[in-house]
mmCIF file of C-alpha atoms in Angstrom:
data_model
loop_
_atom_site.group_PDB
_atom_site.id
_atom_site.type_symbol
_atom_site.label_atom_id
_atom_site.label_comp_id
_atom_site.label_asym_id
_atom_site.label_seq_id
_atom_site.Cartn_x
_atom_site.Cartn_y
_atom_site.Cartn_z
ATOM 1 C CA GLU Z 1 16.813 24.432 -21.443
ATOM 2 C CA ALA Z 2 18.226 22.496 -18.491
ATOM 3 C CA GLY Z 3 16.248 19.469 -17.390
ATOM 4 C CA VAL Z 4 15.319 18.249 -13.932
ATOM 5 C CA ALA Z 5 18.453 17.696 -11.869
ATOM 6 C CA GLN Z 6 18.766 15.120 -9.098
ATOM 7 C CA SER Z 7 21.520 14.112 -6.745
ATOM 8 C CA PRO Z 8 23.037 11.844 -5.765
ATOM 9 C CA ARG Z 9 22.607 9.398 -8.644
ATOM 10 C CA TYR Z 10 23.349 6.391 -6.455
ATOM 11 C CA LYS Z 11 23.239 5.767 -2.733
ATOM 12 C CA ILE Z 12 23.904 2.635 -0.696
ATOM 13 C CA ILE Z 13 23.011 2.621 2.991
ATOM 14 C CA GLU Z 14 22.294 0.122 5.711
ATOM 15 C CA LYS Z 15 18.818 -0.335 7.122
ATOM 16 C CA ARG Z 16 17.874 2.081 9.890
ATOM 17 C CA GLN Z 17 20.197 4.744 8.466
ATOM 18 C CA SER Z 18 18.932 8.048 7.094
ATOM 19 C CA VAL Z 19 19.221 9.347 3.543
ATOM 20 C CA ALA Z 20 18.248 12.497 1.665
ATOM 21 C CA PHE Z 21 17.704 13.164 -2.013
ATOM 22 C CA TRP Z 22 17.751 16.528 -3.730
ATOM 23 C CA CYS Z 23 15.847 17.754 -6.775
ATOM 24 C CA ASN Z 24 16.077 20.961 -8.809
ATOM 25 C CA PRO Z 25 13.116 21.260 -11.198
ATOM 26 C CA ILE Z 26 13.032 23.007 -14.554
ATOM 27 C CA SER Z 27 13.095 26.763 -14.092
ATOM 28 C CA GLY Z 28 9.593 28.209 -13.880
ATOM 29 C CA HIS Z 29 7.857 24.925 -13.148
ATOM 30 C CA ALA Z 30 5.440 25.419 -10.277
ATOM 31 C CA THR Z 31 4.634 21.760 -9.716
ATOM 32 C CA LEU Z 32 7.108 19.217 -8.401
ATOM 33 C CA TYR Z 33 6.582 15.482 -7.883
ATOM 34 C CA TRP Z 34 8.486 12.731 -6.116
ATOM 35 C CA TYR Z 35 7.945 9.162 -7.356
ATOM 36 C CA GLN Z 36 9.173 5.825 -6.075
ATOM 37 C CA GLN Z 37 9.956 3.235 -8.746
ATOM 38 C CA ILE Z 38 10.579 -0.248 -7.406
ATOM 39 C CA LEU Z 39 12.369 -2.633 -9.771
ATOM 40 C CA GLY Z 40 9.931 -4.056 -12.311
ATOM 41 C CA GLN Z 41 7.179 -1.559 -11.464
ATOM 42 C CA GLY Z 42 5.942 1.721 -12.816
ATOM 43 C CA PRO Z 43 6.560 4.909 -10.861
ATOM 44 C CA LYS Z 44 4.286 5.529 -7.893
ATOM 45 C CA LEU Z 45 3.583 9.091 -6.774
ATOM 46 C CA LEU Z 46 4.771 9.838 -3.251
ATOM 47 C CA ILE Z 47 4.130 13.560 -2.975
ATOM 48 C CA GLN Z 48 3.200 16.537 -5.130
ATOM 49 C CA PHE Z 49 4.027 20.183 -4.424
ATOM 50 C CA GLN Z 50 2.462 23.247 -5.970
ATOM 51 C CA ASN Z 51 5.036 25.979 -5.356
ATOM 52 C CA ASN Z 52 5.937 25.384 -1.698
ATOM 53 C CA GLY Z 53 2.630 23.807 -0.661
ATOM 54 C CA VAL Z 54 1.747 20.115 -0.563
ATOM 55 C CA VAL Z 55 -1.085 19.140 -2.940
ATOM 56 C CA ASP Z 56 -1.078 15.386 -2.379
ATOM 57 C CA ASP Z 57 0.952 13.249 0.006
ATOM 58 C CA SER Z 58 -1.583 10.468 0.450
ATOM 59 C CA GLN Z 59 0.878 7.736 -0.607
ATOM 60 C CA LEU Z 60 3.844 9.034 1.365
ATOM 61 C CA PRO Z 61 4.745 6.761 4.339
ATOM 62 C CA LYS Z 62 4.837 9.644 6.764
ATOM 63 C CA ASP Z 63 6.262 7.639 9.642
ATOM 64 C CA ARG Z 64 9.609 7.519 7.836
ATOM 65 C CA PHE Z 65 9.441 9.714 4.726
ATOM 66 C CA SER Z 66 9.399 13.489 4.673
ATOM 67 C CA ALA Z 67 9.744 16.053 1.908
ATOM 68 C CA GLU Z 68 9.981 19.791 1.705
ATOM 69 C CA ARG Z 69 10.132 22.534 -0.896
ATOM 70 C CA LEU Z 70 10.714 25.533 1.306
ATOM 71 C CA LYS Z 71 11.263 28.249 -1.303
ATOM 72 C CA GLY Z 72 9.097 26.733 -3.993
ATOM 73 C CA VAL Z 73 12.057 25.692 -6.138
ATOM 74 C CA ASP Z 74 14.405 22.910 -4.950
ATOM 75 C CA SER Z 75 13.058 19.990 -2.991
ATOM 76 C CA THR Z 76 14.477 17.415 -0.607
ATOM 77 C CA LEU Z 77 13.075 13.953 0.113
ATOM 78 C CA LYS Z 78 14.267 12.233 3.276
ATOM 79 C CA ILE Z 79 13.934 8.698 4.591
ATOM 80 C CA GLN Z 80 14.557 8.121 8.278
ATOM 81 C CA PRO Z 81 15.037 5.299 9.172
ATOM 82 C CA ALA Z 82 15.369 3.331 5.946
ATOM 83 C CA LYS Z 83 14.001 -0.180 5.516
ATOM 84 C CA LEU Z 84 15.030 -2.874 3.057
ATOM 85 C CA GLU Z 85 11.811 -2.366 1.069
ATOM 86 C CA ASP Z 86 12.766 1.265 0.411
ATOM 87 C CA SER Z 87 15.302 0.066 -2.169
ATOM 88 C CA ALA Z 88 14.104 1.715 -5.371
ATOM 89 C CA VAL Z 89 14.756 4.525 -7.814
ATOM 90 C CA TYR Z 90 13.426 7.851 -6.578
ATOM 91 C CA LEU Z 91 12.354 10.039 -9.461
ATOM 92 C CA CYS Z 92 11.678 13.732 -9.341
ATOM 93 C CA ALA Z 93 9.507 15.365 -11.979
ATOM 94 C CA SER Z 94 8.212 18.851 -12.629
ATOM 95 C CA SER Z 95 5.499 20.446 -14.700
ATOM 96 C CA LEU Z 96 4.466 24.004 -15.462
ATOM 97 C CA ASP Z 97 1.237 23.849 -13.518
ATOM 98 C CA TRP Z 98 -1.384 21.154 -13.026
ATOM 99 C CA GLY Z 99 -4.096 23.814 -13.173
ATOM 100 C CA ALA Z 100 -7.562 23.025 -14.383
ATOM 101 C CA SER Z 101 -6.553 20.859 -17.291
ATOM 102 C CA SER Z 102 -5.922 17.161 -16.940
ATOM 103 C CA TYR Z 103 -3.180 17.330 -19.558
ATOM 104 C CA ASN Z 104 -0.095 17.090 -17.505
ATOM 105 C CA GLU Z 105 3.290 16.865 -19.195
ATOM 106 C CA GLN Z 106 5.736 15.968 -16.514
ATOM 107 C CA PHE Z 107 9.467 16.186 -17.108
ATOM 108 C CA PHE Z 108 11.493 13.608 -15.218
ATOM 109 C CA GLY Z 109 14.963 13.712 -13.762
ATOM 110 C CA PRO Z 110 17.384 10.753 -14.067
ATOM 111 C CA GLY Z 111 16.522 9.485 -10.597
ATOM 112 C CA THR Z 112 18.456 8.386 -7.524
ATOM 113 C CA ARG Z 113 18.974 4.650 -7.167
ATOM 114 C CA LEU Z 114 18.809 3.728 -3.481
ATOM 115 C CA THR Z 115 20.018 0.376 -2.199
ATOM 116 C CA VAL Z 116 19.272 -0.476 1.419
ATOM 117 C CA LEU Z 117 21.358 -3.357 2.820
ATOM 118 C CA GLY K 1 -9.168 2.257 -8.033
ATOM 119 C CA GLU K 2 -7.280 2.903 -11.213
ATOM 120 C CA ASP K 3 -5.258 0.089 -12.733
ATOM 121 C CA VAL K 4 -3.094 0.026 -15.838
ATOM 122 C CA GLU K 5 -1.894 -3.289 -17.271
ATOM 123 C CA GLN K 6 0.807 -3.983 -19.836
ATOM 124 C CA SER K 7 2.608 -7.057 -21.104
ATOM 125 C CA LEU K 8 6.115 -7.122 -19.670
ATOM 126 C CA PHE K 9 8.293 -8.025 -22.666
ATOM 127 C CA LEU K 10 8.353 -7.586 -26.447
ATOM 128 C CA SER K 11 11.082 -8.594 -28.850
ATOM 129 C CA VAL K 12 11.174 -7.479 -32.499
ATOM 130 C CA ARG K 13 13.662 -7.438 -35.358
ATOM 131 C CA GLU K 14 15.161 -4.166 -36.515
ATOM 132 C CA GLY K 15 13.037 -2.665 -39.274
ATOM 133 C CA ASP K 16 9.838 -4.418 -38.192
ATOM 134 C CA SER K 17 6.913 -2.685 -36.503
ATOM 135 C CA SER K 18 6.451 -2.938 -32.746
ATOM 136 C CA VAL K 19 3.060 -2.860 -31.083
ATOM 137 C CA ILE K 20 2.875 -2.310 -27.340
ATOM 138 C CA ASN K 21 -0.501 -2.782 -25.706
ATOM 139 C CA CYS K 22 -2.067 -1.398 -22.562
ATOM 140 C CA THR K 23 -5.415 -1.782 -20.830
ATOM 141 C CA TYR K 24 -6.832 0.498 -18.180
ATOM 142 C CA THR K 25 -9.825 0.344 -15.913
ATOM 143 C CA ASP K 26 -10.821 3.944 -15.261
ATOM 144 C CA SER K 27 -13.521 4.827 -17.781
ATOM 145 C CA SER K 28 -13.239 8.501 -16.862
ATOM 146 C CA SER K 29 -9.607 8.747 -17.996
ATOM 147 C CA THR K 30 -9.133 11.962 -19.904
ATOM 148 C CA TYR K 31 -5.564 11.717 -21.165
ATOM 149 C CA LEU K 32 -3.451 8.657 -21.840
ATOM 150 C CA TYR K 33 0.300 8.810 -22.259
ATOM 151 C CA TRP K 34 3.234 6.785 -23.466
ATOM 152 C CA TYR K 35 6.550 7.317 -21.714
ATOM 153 C CA LYS K 36 9.939 5.824 -22.648
ATOM 154 C CA GLN K 37 12.627 4.951 -20.118
ATOM 155 C CA GLU K 38 16.138 4.136 -21.257
ATOM 156 C CA PRO K 39 18.592 2.420 -18.878
ATOM 157 C CA GLY K 40 19.746 4.726 -16.105
ATOM 158 C CA ALA K 41 17.543 7.567 -17.286
ATOM 159 C CA GLY K 42 14.304 9.159 -16.241
ATOM 160 C CA LEU K 43 11.052 8.889 -18.151
ATOM 161 C CA GLN K 44 10.579 10.787 -21.382
ATOM 162 C CA LEU K 45 7.132 11.621 -22.710
ATOM 163 C CA LEU K 46 6.761 10.131 -26.200
ATOM 164 C CA THR K 47 3.190 10.988 -27.032
ATOM 165 C CA TYR K 48 -0.264 11.323 -25.539
ATOM 166 C CA ILE K 49 -3.864 11.074 -26.684
ATOM 167 C CA PHE K 50 -6.995 12.749 -25.465
ATOM 168 C CA SER K 51 -9.844 10.394 -24.670
ATOM 169 C CA ASN K 52 -12.146 11.757 -27.384
ATOM 170 C CA MET K 53 -9.662 10.715 -30.075
ATOM 171 C CA ASP K 54 -9.314 7.292 -31.684
ATOM 172 C CA MET K 55 -5.908 7.702 -33.217
ATOM 173 C CA LYS K 56 -2.915 9.958 -33.163
ATOM 174 C CA GLN K 57 0.106 9.770 -35.454
ATOM 175 C CA ASP K 58 3.456 11.380 -34.836
ATOM 176 C CA GLN K 59 6.227 10.412 -37.279
ATOM 177 C CA ARG K 60 7.003 6.729 -36.577
ATOM 178 C CA LEU K 61 4.572 6.547 -33.674
ATOM 179 C CA THR K 62 0.878 5.689 -33.951
ATOM 180 C CA VAL K 63 -1.376 5.623 -30.903
ATOM 181 C CA LEU K 64 -4.709 3.817 -31.101
ATOM 182 C CA LEU K 65 -7.370 4.191 -28.431
ATOM 183 C CA ASN K 66 -10.386 1.916 -28.085
ATOM 184 C CA LYS K 67 -12.333 3.610 -25.347
ATOM 185 C CA LYS K 68 -15.077 0.988 -25.327
ATOM 186 C CA ASP K 69 -12.571 -1.771 -24.530
ATOM 187 C CA LYS K 70 -10.290 0.570 -22.515
ATOM 188 C CA HIS K 71 -7.388 -0.491 -24.712
ATOM 189 C CA LEU K 72 -4.483 1.664 -25.781
ATOM 190 C CA SER K 73 -1.686 0.690 -28.139
ATOM 191 C CA LEU K 74 1.548 2.220 -29.347
ATOM 192 C CA ARG K 75 2.879 1.231 -32.748
ATOM 193 C CA ILE K 76 6.463 2.037 -33.640
ATOM 194 C CA ALA K 77 7.142 1.761 -37.366
ATOM 195 C CA ASP K 78 10.578 0.732 -38.671
ATOM 196 C CA THR K 79 11.837 -0.131 -35.180
ATOM 197 C CA GLN K 80 15.478 0.730 -34.577
ATOM 198 C CA THR K 81 17.975 -0.511 -31.989
ATOM 199 C CA GLY K 82 17.744 2.905 -30.347
ATOM 200 C CA ASP K 83 14.092 2.152 -29.592
ATOM 201 C CA SER K 84 15.154 -0.529 -27.103
ATOM 202 C CA ALA K 85 13.813 0.686 -23.770
ATOM 203 C CA ILE K 86 10.956 0.254 -21.310
ATOM 204 C CA TYR K 87 7.685 1.809 -22.423
ATOM 205 C CA PHE K 88 5.133 2.908 -19.826
ATOM 206 C CA CYS K 89 1.483 3.530 -20.398
ATOM 207 C CA ALA K 90 -0.041 6.104 -18.042
ATOM 208 C CA GLU K 91 -3.401 7.729 -17.529
ATOM 209 C CA THR K 92 -4.796 10.841 -15.944
ATOM 210 C CA PRO K 93 -8.122 9.989 -14.384
ATOM 211 C CA GLY K 94 -11.172 12.254 -14.382
ATOM 212 C CA ALA K 95 -11.429 15.894 -15.267
ATOM 213 C CA GLY K 96 -9.496 18.141 -12.943
ATOM 214 C CA SER K 97 -7.253 15.359 -11.699
ATOM 215 C CA TYR K 98 -3.541 15.649 -12.196
ATOM 216 C CA GLN K 99 -2.231 12.339 -10.937
ATOM 217 C CA LEU K 100 -0.513 9.978 -13.362
ATOM 218 C CA THR K 101 -1.096 6.248 -12.863
ATOM 219 C CA PHE K 102 1.528 4.139 -14.595
ATOM 220 C CA GLY K 103 1.557 0.566 -15.797
ATOM 221 C CA LYS K 104 4.480 -1.711 -14.959
ATOM 222 C CA GLY K 105 6.142 -1.083 -18.289
ATOM 223 C CA THR K 106 6.903 -3.156 -21.391
ATOM 224 C CA LYS K 107 10.542 -3.887 -22.098
ATOM 225 C CA LEU K 108 11.132 -3.654 -25.849
ATOM 226 C CA SER K 109 14.193 -5.469 -27.168
ATOM 227 C CA VAL K 110 15.195 -4.810 -30.772
ATOM 228 C CA ILE K 111 17.257 -7.529 -32.425
ATOM 229 C CA PRO K 112 19.726 -6.245 -35.043
#
C-alpha cells in the first residue's frame, strides 16, 4: 500500500515570496491533515479536511496561509507571502475517518522542509 | 489548554533498556500515542494506549500509563542503533475529539 506522498521535499524561498505544497493521501482515506513542525517542536495542526470540507482550521494563519482539497483527494497548502518564521517542515497526514471514535491513527508523509531567507 | 511535556534528550548503550517519559495535563485524554520520527522522515505510529489501561506490551515496547499522575512512559527493551530517532508523545483529548496534541519530542541516541 502506497503511503502519503508529498512534494516538493525541500524548498528555499525569500521572504514575501509565495510557495505551495502538495499532498496525496493514502487511497480511501477521507481525512487529511496539514501540520507545521518547527525545528525542535512537535507537529502543530494547521488544518483538517474531511473529504473536501474543512473540519478545523482554527490554527491556520488565514492572512497568509490557504489550503484546499477540491476533489476530496489531493490537497495543496499555500503560503503567500512567506515570512521568516514560516521556516519549518510541513507534514501531511491522512486517516480513514475521524468518526465518532477518538482513536485516530494518522499516517504521515515525509514532509516538505521550507526555508525562508 | 492541553499540554504535553517530554524530556528532550536520552542517551543509552546498545542492548540496554530505554525509558522515555511524558506528562500531559488534559485529564479527559482518551488515547495516548507514541510516534517515532527518523531523520528526514515523517512520523510513524509505534503504539498507543487507551486511557482505561495501565499497561500495554508489544514485542520490545512497553507502555505504562499512570492516569492519576498523568504520566506516560515508553520502554524499549534491548535498544538497538536502529532505534535512534525522535520519539513523540501525543494525546487525543476528550471523547469525540480527533485532534492530536504532540509533545516536543525526545531524541534517543543509542551508543554502539
